[in-house]
Short mmCIF file of C-alpha atoms in Angstrom, two decimals:
data_model
loop_
_atom_site.label_atom_id
_atom_site.label_comp_id
_atom_site.label_asym_id
_atom_site.label_seq_id
_atom_site.Cartn_x
_atom_site.Cartn_y
_atom_site.Cartn_z
CA MET A 1 168.15 -22.86 153.47
CA ASN A 2 166.01 -20.96 156.08
CA GLN A 3 165.71 -24.29 158.33
CA LEU A 4 169.49 -24.51 158.04
CA VAL A 5 169.95 -20.93 159.15
CA ASN A 6 167.46 -21.43 162.12
CA THR A 7 169.25 -24.60 163.19
CA HIS A 8 172.60 -23.09 162.98
CA LEU A 9 171.41 -19.80 164.68
CA ALA A 10 170.01 -21.75 167.66
CA ALA A 11 173.25 -23.74 168.04
CA THR A 12 175.83 -21.08 167.52
CA GLY A 13 174.14 -17.67 167.71
CA SER A 14 175.53 -16.97 164.23
CA THR A 15 173.62 -16.59 160.91
CA LYS A 16 176.70 -17.66 158.78
CA VAL A 17 175.75 -21.06 157.83
CA ASP A 18 178.19 -23.90 156.93
CA PRO A 19 175.64 -26.52 155.26
CA VAL A 20 178.44 -29.19 155.38
CA LEU A 21 178.28 -29.09 159.21
CA GLN A 22 174.50 -29.14 159.43
CA ALA A 23 172.52 -32.57 159.82
CA ALA A 24 169.73 -31.03 157.86
CA THR A 25 171.70 -30.87 154.85
CA TRP A 26 172.20 -34.51 154.41
CA GLU A 27 168.57 -35.21 155.46
CA LEU A 28 169.44 -38.34 157.45
CA PRO A 29 166.08 -40.29 158.06
CA LEU A 30 165.58 -42.09 161.28
CA PRO A 31 165.02 -45.92 160.90
CA THR A 32 161.48 -47.16 160.97
CA ALA A 33 159.58 -50.24 161.93
CA GLN A 34 159.49 -50.99 158.16
CA THR A 35 163.20 -50.23 157.60
CA THR A 36 165.66 -53.08 157.66
CA GLY A 37 168.66 -51.01 156.76
CA ARG A 38 169.69 -53.66 154.46
CA HIS A 39 170.08 -53.19 150.68
CA THR A 40 171.29 -54.83 147.44
CA LEU A 41 173.68 -52.63 145.75
CA ILE A 42 175.00 -53.07 142.06
CA CYS A 43 178.60 -52.33 141.44
CA ARG A 44 178.39 -49.61 138.54
CA SER A 45 182.39 -48.81 138.19
CA VAL A 46 185.67 -50.07 139.20
CA GLN A 47 188.48 -47.57 139.04
CA GLN A 48 192.21 -48.10 139.55
CA GLU A 49 193.59 -45.47 141.81
CA THR A 50 197.21 -46.50 142.47
CA HIS A 51 198.96 -49.81 142.06
CA ASP A 52 197.09 -51.30 144.94
CA VAL A 53 194.07 -49.31 145.46
CA LYS A 54 190.86 -49.24 143.98
CA THR A 55 187.62 -47.36 144.02
CA PHE A 56 184.26 -49.23 143.89
CA THR A 57 181.12 -47.34 143.06
CA PHE A 58 177.63 -48.68 143.79
CA SER A 59 174.03 -47.73 143.40
CA THR A 60 170.81 -49.36 144.37
CA PRO A 61 169.10 -51.16 141.46
CA ASP A 62 166.55 -48.29 140.94
CA TYR A 63 169.26 -45.48 141.79
CA ALA A 64 167.48 -44.56 145.03
CA ARG A 65 169.28 -41.92 147.09
CA PHE A 66 171.85 -42.72 149.78
CA TYR A 67 171.57 -40.61 152.83
CA PHE A 68 174.99 -40.21 154.80
CA GLU A 69 177.16 -37.61 156.20
CA PRO A 70 180.87 -37.02 155.10
CA GLY A 71 183.20 -39.17 156.93
CA GLN A 72 180.76 -42.07 157.68
CA PHE A 73 181.06 -45.70 156.69
CA LEU A 74 179.37 -48.37 154.80
CA THR A 75 179.11 -52.01 155.80
CA LEU A 76 179.40 -54.56 152.88
CA THR A 77 178.06 -57.94 153.29
CA LEU A 78 179.45 -60.59 150.65
CA GLU A 79 179.52 -64.34 150.15
CA ILE A 80 183.21 -65.68 149.82
CA ASN A 81 184.07 -69.26 149.59
CA GLY A 82 180.42 -70.14 150.49
CA GLU A 83 180.38 -68.02 153.86
CA MET A 84 178.75 -64.52 154.32
CA VAL A 85 181.21 -62.14 155.57
CA SER A 86 180.83 -58.43 156.57
CA ARG A 87 183.43 -55.57 156.46
CA CYS A 88 183.16 -51.74 157.14
CA TYR A 89 184.65 -49.29 154.64
CA THR A 90 184.60 -45.55 155.21
CA ILE A 91 182.75 -43.73 152.08
CA SER A 92 185.02 -42.01 149.82
CA SER A 93 182.32 -40.13 147.80
CA SER A 94 180.41 -37.18 148.74
CA PRO A 95 176.95 -37.10 150.02
CA THR A 96 176.48 -34.26 147.51
CA ARG A 97 176.21 -36.98 144.72
CA PRO A 98 173.60 -39.03 146.67
CA HIS A 99 172.60 -41.53 143.91
CA SER A 100 175.89 -43.45 144.12
CA ILE A 101 178.04 -44.31 146.97
CA SER A 102 181.86 -45.37 146.54
CA ILE A 103 184.46 -47.03 148.85
CA THR A 104 188.30 -46.98 148.12
CA VAL A 105 190.01 -50.10 149.25
CA LYS A 106 193.73 -50.84 149.50
CA ARG A 107 194.65 -54.48 148.83
CA VAL A 108 196.05 -55.77 152.08
CA THR A 109 198.18 -58.82 152.31
CA ASP A 110 196.28 -61.74 153.69
CA GLY A 111 193.18 -59.51 153.61
CA LEU A 112 190.21 -61.62 152.91
CA ILE A 113 187.79 -59.06 151.80
CA SER A 114 189.90 -56.47 150.33
CA ASN A 115 191.74 -58.96 148.16
CA TRP A 116 188.35 -60.70 146.99
CA LEU A 117 187.01 -57.08 146.12
CA HIS A 118 190.33 -56.30 144.13
CA ASP A 119 190.41 -59.84 142.31
CA HIS A 120 186.59 -60.82 141.81
CA LEU A 121 184.12 -57.87 142.17
CA LYS A 122 183.26 -56.31 138.67
CA VAL A 123 180.70 -54.04 137.05
CA ASP A 124 177.10 -55.26 137.29
CA ASP A 125 177.88 -57.64 140.37
CA GLU A 126 175.58 -57.49 143.43
CA VAL A 127 176.66 -56.97 146.91
CA GLY A 128 174.70 -56.53 150.28
CA ALA A 129 175.17 -53.56 152.43
CA PHE A 130 173.77 -52.05 155.47
CA ASP A 131 172.94 -48.20 155.97
CA PRO A 132 175.84 -45.89 156.30
CA ALA A 133 176.68 -45.09 160.02
CA GLY A 134 179.48 -43.73 162.04
CA GLU A 135 180.39 -40.76 164.30
CA PHE A 136 183.58 -39.69 162.54
CA THR A 137 182.00 -36.73 160.75
CA PRO A 138 182.13 -33.01 161.20
CA VAL A 139 178.37 -32.60 161.19
CA GLY A 140 177.20 -30.97 164.28
CA ILE A 141 180.61 -29.43 165.22
CA LYS A 142 181.16 -25.62 165.03
CA ALA A 143 184.52 -25.50 163.09
CA GLU A 144 185.67 -22.17 161.38
CA LYS A 145 188.96 -24.23 160.06
CA LEU A 146 189.68 -27.70 159.53
CA LEU A 147 192.71 -29.84 159.62
CA LEU A 148 192.35 -33.11 157.76
CA LEU A 149 195.23 -35.89 158.82
CA SER A 150 195.43 -39.07 156.96
CA ALA A 151 197.81 -41.87 156.16
CA GLY A 152 197.37 -44.48 153.27
CA SER A 153 193.81 -45.71 152.52
CA GLY A 154 192.66 -43.50 155.66
CA ILE A 155 192.39 -40.68 153.23
CA THR A 156 188.83 -41.84 152.35
CA PRO A 157 186.74 -39.93 155.06
CA SER A 158 188.85 -36.75 154.66
CA MET A 159 188.18 -37.04 150.79
CA SER A 160 184.39 -37.39 151.41
CA MET A 161 184.57 -33.99 153.56
CA ALA A 162 186.69 -32.20 151.12
CA ARG A 163 184.54 -33.17 148.08
CA ALA A 164 181.43 -31.96 149.84
CA TYR A 165 182.94 -28.57 150.12
CA ALA A 166 184.07 -28.57 146.58
CA ASP A 167 180.87 -29.68 145.26
CA LEU A 168 179.02 -26.96 147.25
CA GLY A 169 181.34 -24.47 146.08
CA ILE A 170 182.22 -23.40 149.72
CA LYS A 171 185.75 -21.79 150.10
CA LYS A 172 186.38 -23.58 153.43
CA ASP A 173 189.50 -22.97 155.34
CA ILE A 174 191.15 -26.59 155.02
CA VAL A 175 194.64 -27.77 155.59
CA PHE A 176 194.61 -31.50 154.06
CA VAL A 177 197.68 -33.34 155.14
CA HIS A 178 198.21 -36.82 153.77
CA ASN A 179 201.03 -39.28 154.49
CA ALA A 180 202.00 -42.02 151.86
CA ARG A 181 205.00 -44.52 151.38
CA SER A 182 205.94 -42.77 148.11
CA PRO A 183 204.57 -40.28 145.69
CA LYS A 184 203.01 -42.92 143.48
CA ASP A 185 201.11 -44.16 146.54
CA ILE A 186 199.35 -40.83 147.12
CA ILE A 187 195.59 -41.46 146.52
CA PHE A 188 193.41 -38.74 144.62
CA HIS A 189 196.63 -36.51 144.07
CA HIS A 190 195.52 -34.87 141.00
CA GLU A 191 191.92 -34.22 142.58
CA LEU A 192 193.53 -32.69 145.73
CA VAL A 193 195.71 -30.63 143.57
CA ARG A 194 192.45 -29.42 141.62
CA PHE A 195 190.91 -28.39 144.99
CA THR A 196 193.94 -25.79 145.67
CA GLN A 197 193.36 -24.34 142.52
CA LEU A 198 189.48 -24.07 142.99
CA ASN A 199 189.86 -22.82 146.62
CA PRO A 200 192.45 -20.33 147.74
CA HIS A 201 191.75 -21.55 151.47
CA PHE A 202 192.43 -25.17 150.65
CA LYS A 203 195.90 -26.12 151.34
CA LEU A 204 197.42 -29.48 150.55
CA VAL A 205 200.67 -30.99 152.43
CA THR A 206 201.72 -34.32 151.30
CA ILE A 207 204.38 -36.20 153.25
CA CYS A 208 206.05 -39.39 151.78
CA ASP A 209 208.31 -41.94 153.61
CA GLN A 210 210.54 -42.10 150.52
CA PRO A 211 211.13 -40.22 147.27
CA GLY A 212 210.42 -42.94 144.98
CA GLU A 213 210.63 -42.59 141.23
CA LYS A 214 208.36 -39.73 140.47
CA SER A 215 210.78 -36.84 139.48
CA ASP A 216 208.20 -34.11 139.50
CA TYR A 217 206.97 -34.65 143.14
CA ASP A 218 207.28 -31.39 145.19
CA GLY A 219 205.90 -32.47 148.53
CA LEU A 220 207.67 -33.34 151.64
CA ILE A 221 209.76 -36.16 152.52
CA GLY A 222 209.67 -37.74 156.03
CA ARG A 223 207.07 -37.64 158.69
CA LEU A 224 204.66 -35.17 160.21
CA ASP A 225 206.47 -33.72 163.31
CA ALA A 226 206.64 -30.23 165.25
CA ALA A 227 208.49 -28.77 162.48
CA VAL A 228 206.18 -29.47 159.80
CA LEU A 229 203.50 -28.23 162.09
CA ALA A 230 205.23 -24.88 162.90
CA THR A 231 206.19 -24.51 159.12
CA HIS A 232 202.97 -25.57 157.20
CA ILE A 233 200.13 -25.37 159.70
CA PRO A 234 201.28 -22.63 162.33
CA ASP A 235 197.61 -22.00 163.38
CA PHE A 236 196.92 -25.82 163.75
CA ALA A 237 195.86 -25.16 167.55
CA GLU A 238 192.76 -23.07 166.26
CA ARG A 239 191.49 -25.88 163.87
CA GLU A 240 189.09 -28.89 164.34
CA VAL A 241 191.40 -31.93 163.64
CA PHE A 242 190.02 -35.05 161.96
CA VAL A 243 192.46 -38.03 161.81
CA CYS A 244 192.15 -41.46 160.07
CA GLY A 245 194.85 -44.09 159.22
CA PRO A 246 196.49 -47.03 160.71
CA ALA A 247 196.32 -47.22 164.58
CA GLY A 248 200.04 -46.53 164.98
CA TYR A 249 199.69 -43.47 162.85
CA MET A 250 196.69 -42.11 164.69
CA SER A 251 198.29 -42.82 168.15
CA TYR A 252 201.65 -40.87 166.91
CA VAL A 253 199.53 -37.95 165.63
CA ASN A 254 197.41 -37.87 168.84
CA LYS A 255 200.54 -37.67 170.94
CA LEU A 256 202.30 -35.09 168.74
CA LEU A 257 199.43 -32.61 168.71
CA LEU A 258 198.64 -32.71 172.48
CA ASP A 259 202.32 -32.59 173.56
CA HIS A 260 202.28 -29.41 171.46
CA GLY A 261 199.22 -27.72 173.12
CA PHE A 262 196.38 -28.90 170.85
CA PRO A 263 193.05 -28.71 172.68
CA ALA A 264 191.97 -32.28 173.16
CA LYS A 265 188.35 -31.21 172.65
CA GLN A 266 189.04 -30.38 168.87
CA TYR A 267 190.60 -33.79 168.15
CA HIS A 268 188.41 -36.50 166.18
CA GLN A 269 189.83 -39.85 165.30
CA GLU A 270 188.42 -42.60 163.15
CA SER A 271 187.40 -45.37 165.62
CA PHE A 272 185.71 -48.29 163.96
CA SER A 273 188.82 -50.28 163.36
CA ILE A 274 188.24 -53.52 165.22
CA GLU A 275 191.92 -53.79 166.12
CA THR A 276 191.53 -50.68 168.27
CA VAL A 277 188.20 -51.01 170.02
CA THR A 278 187.75 -52.22 173.47
CA PRO A 279 185.89 -55.54 174.18
CA VAL A 280 182.42 -55.24 175.50
CA THR A 281 182.39 -56.49 179.28
CA THR A 282 179.55 -57.96 181.22
CA GLU A 283 178.79 -57.95 184.78
CA THR A 284 177.66 -60.57 187.12
CA ASN A 285 173.78 -60.78 187.44
CA PRO A 286 171.82 -64.15 188.34
CA ASP A 287 168.76 -62.83 186.92
CA THR A 288 166.97 -64.34 183.95
CA CYS A 289 165.05 -62.59 181.15
CA LYS A 290 162.21 -63.65 178.86
CA ILE A 291 162.83 -62.63 175.19
CA GLU A 292 160.07 -62.29 172.69
CA LEU A 293 160.79 -61.63 168.79
CA THR A 294 157.77 -60.23 167.24
CA LYS A 295 158.77 -61.20 163.65
CA SER A 296 159.94 -64.79 163.98
CA GLY A 297 157.53 -65.57 166.84
CA LYS A 298 160.19 -67.17 168.97
CA THR A 299 160.11 -67.01 172.81
CA PHE A 300 162.95 -68.16 174.93
CA GLU A 301 164.63 -67.30 178.28
CA VAL A 302 168.29 -66.01 178.71
CA LYS A 303 170.49 -64.99 181.74
CA SER A 304 170.84 -61.16 182.40
CA THR A 305 174.67 -61.53 181.78
CA ASP A 306 174.00 -62.82 178.35
CA ASN A 307 174.99 -60.99 175.12
CA LEU A 308 171.71 -60.53 173.28
CA MET A 309 172.94 -61.15 169.80
CA LEU A 310 174.85 -64.14 170.66
CA MET A 311 171.55 -65.57 172.52
CA ILE A 312 169.09 -64.69 169.59
CA LYS A 313 171.48 -66.29 167.07
CA SER A 314 171.87 -69.34 169.10
CA GLN A 315 167.98 -69.61 168.56
CA GLY A 316 168.50 -69.87 164.76
CA VAL A 317 167.35 -66.37 164.28
CA PRO A 318 169.31 -64.57 161.48
CA VAL A 319 170.83 -61.34 162.80
CA PRO A 320 172.84 -59.05 160.67
CA SER A 321 176.11 -58.21 162.32
CA SER A 322 179.64 -57.27 161.64
CA CYS A 323 181.95 -55.87 164.34
CA GLY A 324 180.27 -57.51 167.30
CA GLN A 325 181.49 -54.50 169.43
CA GLY A 326 179.05 -51.63 169.09
CA VAL A 327 180.88 -50.04 166.47
CA CYS A 328 179.43 -50.56 162.96
CA GLY A 329 175.59 -50.25 163.87
CA THR A 330 174.94 -53.31 161.41
CA CYS A 331 172.78 -55.22 164.21
CA LYS A 332 170.58 -52.19 165.17
CA THR A 333 167.18 -53.41 166.08
CA LYS A 334 163.95 -51.90 167.44
CA LEU A 335 163.33 -52.72 171.21
CA VAL A 336 159.51 -52.73 171.49
CA SER A 337 159.50 -53.05 175.25
CA GLY A 338 161.88 -53.59 178.13
CA GLN A 339 165.24 -52.21 178.90
CA VAL A 340 168.82 -53.17 178.14
CA GLU A 341 172.29 -51.96 179.21
CA MET A 342 173.96 -50.96 176.17
CA LYS A 343 177.60 -50.23 176.00
CA HIS A 344 178.29 -49.25 172.41
CA GLN A 345 181.24 -47.35 170.81
CA GLY A 346 179.71 -44.97 168.35
CA GLY A 347 177.74 -47.41 166.30
CA ILE A 348 174.08 -45.63 167.02
CA ARG A 349 173.21 -42.27 167.36
CA GLN A 350 171.36 -40.71 170.45
CA ARG A 351 168.20 -39.71 168.39
CA GLU A 352 168.14 -43.56 167.38
CA ILE A 353 168.45 -44.71 170.83
CA ASP A 354 165.59 -42.32 171.92
CA LYS A 355 163.27 -43.83 169.25
CA GLY A 356 163.93 -47.15 170.83
CA PHE A 357 166.70 -48.71 168.76
CA ILE A 358 169.58 -50.70 170.32
CA LEU A 359 172.60 -52.64 169.13
CA LEU A 360 172.32 -56.37 169.97
CA CYS A 361 176.13 -56.99 170.06
CA CYS A 362 176.70 -54.79 173.06
CA SER A 363 173.43 -55.01 174.99
CA LYS A 364 172.25 -57.36 177.77
CA PRO A 365 168.71 -57.34 179.44
CA VAL A 366 168.03 -55.51 182.58
CA THR A 367 164.28 -56.14 182.85
CA PRO A 368 162.57 -59.41 183.41
CA LYS A 369 161.18 -59.19 179.62
CA LEU A 370 162.34 -57.83 176.37
CA VAL A 371 160.17 -57.72 173.21
CA LEU A 372 162.39 -57.13 170.11
CA GLU A 373 161.30 -56.40 166.49
CA LEU A 374 163.07 -59.42 164.92
#
């Protein structure tokens, strides 16, 4: 704990430590030359949460520790109908229980992977996965009070944060607001109610679109609006806010808060949803670049305007990838020498960049030669 105190003291000038907000608590290791970041996971349990939501819990075959921060996501790779597909899912479990990791998935109409998980994945099945990643986390932020806002299955990162505080016995000042279609669709409802009993500073506000059939529901009906803020979260402007849910919900919440004087610097929103990210653009540059891949031994030439991941795949070199837009971090690769222009969207940390790692999907060369550890 002394290391935590010293780190926190240097950052804030206070010895009052909130370990959930300290990176040192979660012992995130930097990737190394020997680390591929790719793992085989075993499905250990499948839990039905609501009529269309399931939680899948995994471990490695030898129950090795997972290192992640509350709020981060996991990228799964699955073979479906003979093709390898990848998808990012926010982790719903807490890093305080590091020997397993859980995702909570809602069945989506025409959703290839969510439906496959619901219909086919069972205990003892194997899946592929990459190291947890993502910037939607309170770690590294000075926050005396939190406001966690979610809708639907967007509850998962907030749940990971709330579980971390509950497991550590920290009576954090948290207002947890969750929006659902009806009372029967509120995921983790009983556990959230238990948090309010364990922590007098934990407040739960549920808001349903319609009353449904549950006669004992005592939450709100309607939508989050100015009246709800004023009545149930009058100090919302003093809080650090984390929002996750459908794109329309997050856009609505962002406008609602900012229109009522909420400081934009205290607003955080999950951003790995592919439907909301900005496509990576390239600039015209006639130069060429020689690419050397140290593991495969391949050497070839590309234009400086070319996307590195596409060019490397065109040479028949397998490259793990998912979002293709610098968000998920799946294609993280060590750059041995040379320089690239990288326009990522949160899929890589600065300290990883400082160690020479890049995301191939959003990078193009800016030097005549690149050497990559592939």
